[in-house]
Tab-separated table of C-alpha atoms in Angstrom:
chain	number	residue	atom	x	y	z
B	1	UNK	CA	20.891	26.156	3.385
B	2	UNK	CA	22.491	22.703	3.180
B	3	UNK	CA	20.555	19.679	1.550
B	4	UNK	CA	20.558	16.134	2.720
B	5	UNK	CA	22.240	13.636	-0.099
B	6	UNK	CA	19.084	13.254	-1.136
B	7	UNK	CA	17.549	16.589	-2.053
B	8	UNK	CA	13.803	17.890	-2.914
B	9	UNK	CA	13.866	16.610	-6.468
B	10	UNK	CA	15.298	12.956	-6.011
B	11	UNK	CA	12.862	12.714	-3.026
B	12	UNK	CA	10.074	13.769	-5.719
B	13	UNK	CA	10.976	10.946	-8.212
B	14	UNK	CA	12.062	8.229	-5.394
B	15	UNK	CA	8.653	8.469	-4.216
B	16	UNK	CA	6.671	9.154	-7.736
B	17	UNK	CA	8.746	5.492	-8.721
B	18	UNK	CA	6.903	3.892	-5.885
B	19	UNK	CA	3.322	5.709	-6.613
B	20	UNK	CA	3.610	6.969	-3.035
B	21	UNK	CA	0.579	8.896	-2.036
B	22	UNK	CA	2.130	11.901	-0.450
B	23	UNK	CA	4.187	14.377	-2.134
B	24	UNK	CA	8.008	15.243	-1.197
B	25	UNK	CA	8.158	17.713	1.702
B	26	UNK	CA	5.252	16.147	3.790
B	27	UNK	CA	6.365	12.768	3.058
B	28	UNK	CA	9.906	13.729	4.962
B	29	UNK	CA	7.487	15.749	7.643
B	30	UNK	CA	5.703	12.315	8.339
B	31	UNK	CA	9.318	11.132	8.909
B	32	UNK	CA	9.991	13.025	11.022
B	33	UNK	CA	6.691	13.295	12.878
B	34	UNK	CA	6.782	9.656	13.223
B	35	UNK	CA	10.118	9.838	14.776
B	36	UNK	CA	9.133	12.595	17.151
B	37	UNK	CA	6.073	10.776	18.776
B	38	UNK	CA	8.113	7.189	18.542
B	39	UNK	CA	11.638	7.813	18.919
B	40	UNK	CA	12.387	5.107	16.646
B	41	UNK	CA	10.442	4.149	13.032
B	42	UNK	CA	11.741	1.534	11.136
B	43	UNK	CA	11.991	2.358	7.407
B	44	UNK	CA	9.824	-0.169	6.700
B	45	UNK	CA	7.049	1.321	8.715
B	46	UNK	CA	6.931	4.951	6.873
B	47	UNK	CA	6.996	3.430	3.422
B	48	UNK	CA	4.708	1.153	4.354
B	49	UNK	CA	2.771	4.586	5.381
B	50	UNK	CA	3.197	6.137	2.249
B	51	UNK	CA	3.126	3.461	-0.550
B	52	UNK	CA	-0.149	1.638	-0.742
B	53	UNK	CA	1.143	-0.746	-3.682
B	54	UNK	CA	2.696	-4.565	-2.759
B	55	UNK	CA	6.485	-3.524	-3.615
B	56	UNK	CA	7.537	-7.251	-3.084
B	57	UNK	CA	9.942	-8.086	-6.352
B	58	UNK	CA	9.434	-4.703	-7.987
B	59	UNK	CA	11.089	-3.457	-10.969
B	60	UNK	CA	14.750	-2.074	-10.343
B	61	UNK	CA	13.770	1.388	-10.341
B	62	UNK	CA	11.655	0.737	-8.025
B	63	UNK	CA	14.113	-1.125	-5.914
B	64	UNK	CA	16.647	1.832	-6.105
B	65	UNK	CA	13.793	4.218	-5.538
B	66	UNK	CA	13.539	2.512	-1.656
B	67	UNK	CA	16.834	2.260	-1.381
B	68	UNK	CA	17.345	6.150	-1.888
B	69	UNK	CA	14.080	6.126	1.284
B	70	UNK	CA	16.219	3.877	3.182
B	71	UNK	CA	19.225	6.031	3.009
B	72	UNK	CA	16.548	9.510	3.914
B	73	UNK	CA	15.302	7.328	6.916
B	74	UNK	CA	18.749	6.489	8.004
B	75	UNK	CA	19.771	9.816	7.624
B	76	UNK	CA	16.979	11.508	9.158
B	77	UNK	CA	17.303	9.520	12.124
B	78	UNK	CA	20.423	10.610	12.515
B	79	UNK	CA	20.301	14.161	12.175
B	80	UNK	CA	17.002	13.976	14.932
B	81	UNK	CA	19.103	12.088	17.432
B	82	UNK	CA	22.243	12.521	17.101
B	83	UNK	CA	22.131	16.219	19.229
B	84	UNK	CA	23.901	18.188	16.477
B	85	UNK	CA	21.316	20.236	15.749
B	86	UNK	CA	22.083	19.232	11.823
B	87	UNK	CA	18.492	18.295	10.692
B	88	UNK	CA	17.811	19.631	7.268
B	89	UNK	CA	13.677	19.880	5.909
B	90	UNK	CA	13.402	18.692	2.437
B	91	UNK	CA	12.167	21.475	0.589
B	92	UNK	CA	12.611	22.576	-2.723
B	93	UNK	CA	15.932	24.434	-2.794
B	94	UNK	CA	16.564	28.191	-2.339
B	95	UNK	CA	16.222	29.180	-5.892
B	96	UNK	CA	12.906	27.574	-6.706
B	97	UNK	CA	10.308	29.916	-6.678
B	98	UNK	CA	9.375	31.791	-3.120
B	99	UNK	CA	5.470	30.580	-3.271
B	100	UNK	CA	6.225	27.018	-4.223
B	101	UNK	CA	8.738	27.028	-1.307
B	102	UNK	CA	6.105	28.297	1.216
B	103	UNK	CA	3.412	26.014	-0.055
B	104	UNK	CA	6.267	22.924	0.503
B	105	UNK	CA	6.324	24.055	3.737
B	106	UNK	CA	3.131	24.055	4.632
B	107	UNK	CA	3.187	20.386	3.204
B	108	UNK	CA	6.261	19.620	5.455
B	109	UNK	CA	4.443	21.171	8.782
B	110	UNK	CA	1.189	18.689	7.445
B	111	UNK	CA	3.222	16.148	7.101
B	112	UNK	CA	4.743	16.140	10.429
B	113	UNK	CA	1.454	16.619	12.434
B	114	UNK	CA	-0.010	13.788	10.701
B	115	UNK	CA	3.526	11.735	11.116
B	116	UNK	CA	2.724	12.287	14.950
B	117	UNK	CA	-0.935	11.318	14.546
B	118	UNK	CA	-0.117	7.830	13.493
B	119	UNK	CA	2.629	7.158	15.457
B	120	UNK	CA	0.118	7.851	18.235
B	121	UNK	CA	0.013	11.284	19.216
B	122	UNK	CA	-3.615	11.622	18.732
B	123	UNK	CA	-3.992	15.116	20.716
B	124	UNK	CA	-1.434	17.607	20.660
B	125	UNK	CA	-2.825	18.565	24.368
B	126	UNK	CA	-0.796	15.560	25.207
B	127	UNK	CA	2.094	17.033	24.193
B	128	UNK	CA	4.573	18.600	27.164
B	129	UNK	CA	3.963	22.123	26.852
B	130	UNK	CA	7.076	23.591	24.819
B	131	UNK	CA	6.356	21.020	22.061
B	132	UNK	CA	2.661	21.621	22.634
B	133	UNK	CA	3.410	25.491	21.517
B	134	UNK	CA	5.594	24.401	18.693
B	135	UNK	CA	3.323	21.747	17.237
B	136	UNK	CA	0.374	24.142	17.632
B	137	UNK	CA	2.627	26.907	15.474
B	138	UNK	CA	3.109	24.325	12.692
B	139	UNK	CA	-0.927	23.492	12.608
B	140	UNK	CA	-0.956	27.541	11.748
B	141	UNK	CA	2.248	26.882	9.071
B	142	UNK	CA	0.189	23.877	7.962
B	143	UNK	CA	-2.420	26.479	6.734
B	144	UNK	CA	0.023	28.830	5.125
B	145	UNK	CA	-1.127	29.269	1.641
B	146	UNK	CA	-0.722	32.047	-1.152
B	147	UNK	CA	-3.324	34.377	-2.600
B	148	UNK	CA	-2.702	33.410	-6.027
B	149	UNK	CA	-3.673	37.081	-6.795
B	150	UNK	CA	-1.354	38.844	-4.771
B	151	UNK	CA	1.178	40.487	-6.332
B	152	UNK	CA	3.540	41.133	-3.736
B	153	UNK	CA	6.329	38.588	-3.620
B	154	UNK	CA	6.553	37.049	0.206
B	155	UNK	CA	9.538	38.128	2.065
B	156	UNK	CA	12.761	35.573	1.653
B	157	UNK	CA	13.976	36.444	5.354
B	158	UNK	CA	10.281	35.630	6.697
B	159	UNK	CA	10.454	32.698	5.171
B	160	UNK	CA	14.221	31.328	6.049
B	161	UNK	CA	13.198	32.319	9.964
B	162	UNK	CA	9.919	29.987	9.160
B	163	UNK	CA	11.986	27.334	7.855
B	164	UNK	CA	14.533	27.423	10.911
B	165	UNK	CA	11.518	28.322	12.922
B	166	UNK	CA	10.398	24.165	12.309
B	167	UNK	CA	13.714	22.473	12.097
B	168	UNK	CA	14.615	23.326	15.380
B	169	UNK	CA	11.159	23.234	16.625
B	170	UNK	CA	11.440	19.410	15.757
B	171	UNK	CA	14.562	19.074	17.245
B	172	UNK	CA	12.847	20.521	20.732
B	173	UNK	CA	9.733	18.383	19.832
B	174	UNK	CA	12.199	15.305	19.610
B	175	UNK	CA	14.313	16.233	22.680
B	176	UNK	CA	11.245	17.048	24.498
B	177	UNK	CA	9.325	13.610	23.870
B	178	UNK	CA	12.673	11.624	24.904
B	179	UNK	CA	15.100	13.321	27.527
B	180	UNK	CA	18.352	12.116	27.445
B	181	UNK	CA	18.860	8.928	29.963
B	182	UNK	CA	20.359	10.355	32.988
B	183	UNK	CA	22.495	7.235	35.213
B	184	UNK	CA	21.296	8.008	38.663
B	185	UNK	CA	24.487	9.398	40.858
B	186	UNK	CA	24.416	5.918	42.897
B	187	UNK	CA	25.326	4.098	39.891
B	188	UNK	CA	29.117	3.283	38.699
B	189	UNK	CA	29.762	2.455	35.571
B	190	UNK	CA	33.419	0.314	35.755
């Protein structure tokens, strides 16, 4: 599985430099939820979302540490709309361990329902129907947990179909909530 630039573990300490209050994978989910429900989120907006602390003339760590968002935001946008089908989840990467990677998931799949909660999708009922389905699948993902006392690691396939599962399902989410423009046959474009 290929990472964005900006993997699991620099999103982790970009966001723990700006005392965000969500952690990694659901702070890219809210992204991305956001994006889904709005179609466009300025960068501005989803920090704002996630870091309750003024950030006006903050230390240079700090500074780089939203610069490193910026570049996530830019590049999530990107991979959502640009119809490539290249969006990659921040998650912790395939050789972390297999529970920490489910429960990251479960974050993401959080993450994005609330993303689409404050960018206004209050009521997934709202949603048209494929995205309704696939939204409704990630409220079950969101609740995806481990029994700490079972001994029986989870199955690695399961998991990558899971994974693949939710990025496309945001990509038919996306796609869903705003159709490609279509010029109407009686219009020339010269």
């Amino acid at each position: 599985m290929s990472h964005l630039p900006m993997d699991y573990d620099h999103l982790c300490d970009a966001l723990g430099r700006v005392n965000a209050t969500a952690e990694a994978a659901e702070s890219h989910g809210i992204l991305c939820g956001m994006l889904c429900a709005k179609g466009a989120v300025a960068p501005d907006e989803w920090i704002t979302y996630l870091v309750e602390d003024e950030l006006e003339g903050a230390n240079v760590l700090t500074q780089e540490a939203l610069r490193l968002l910026q570049g996530l935001h830019s590049r999530t946008i990107k991979q959502i709309c640009g119809g490539d089908f290249e969006l990659t989840l921040v998650l912790p990467d395939d050789d972390s361990d297999i529970r920490l990677r489910i429960e990251n998931l479960s974050l993401w799949c959080q993450g994005f329902l609330v993303g689409l909660s404050v960018a206004g999708v209050t009521d997934l009922a709202e949603l048209p129907t494929d995205a309704q389905e696939i939204a409704l699948d990630m409220v079950q993902i969101s609740q995806a947990g481990m029994d700490p006392e079972e001994e029986e690691d989870p199955n690695e396939a399961a998991y990558a179909e899971v994974v693949e599962y939710v990025r496309m399902g945001v990509l038919v989410i996306y796609g869903e909530m705003h159709p490609p423009r279509e010029v109407p046959p009686d219009v020339r474009i010269h």
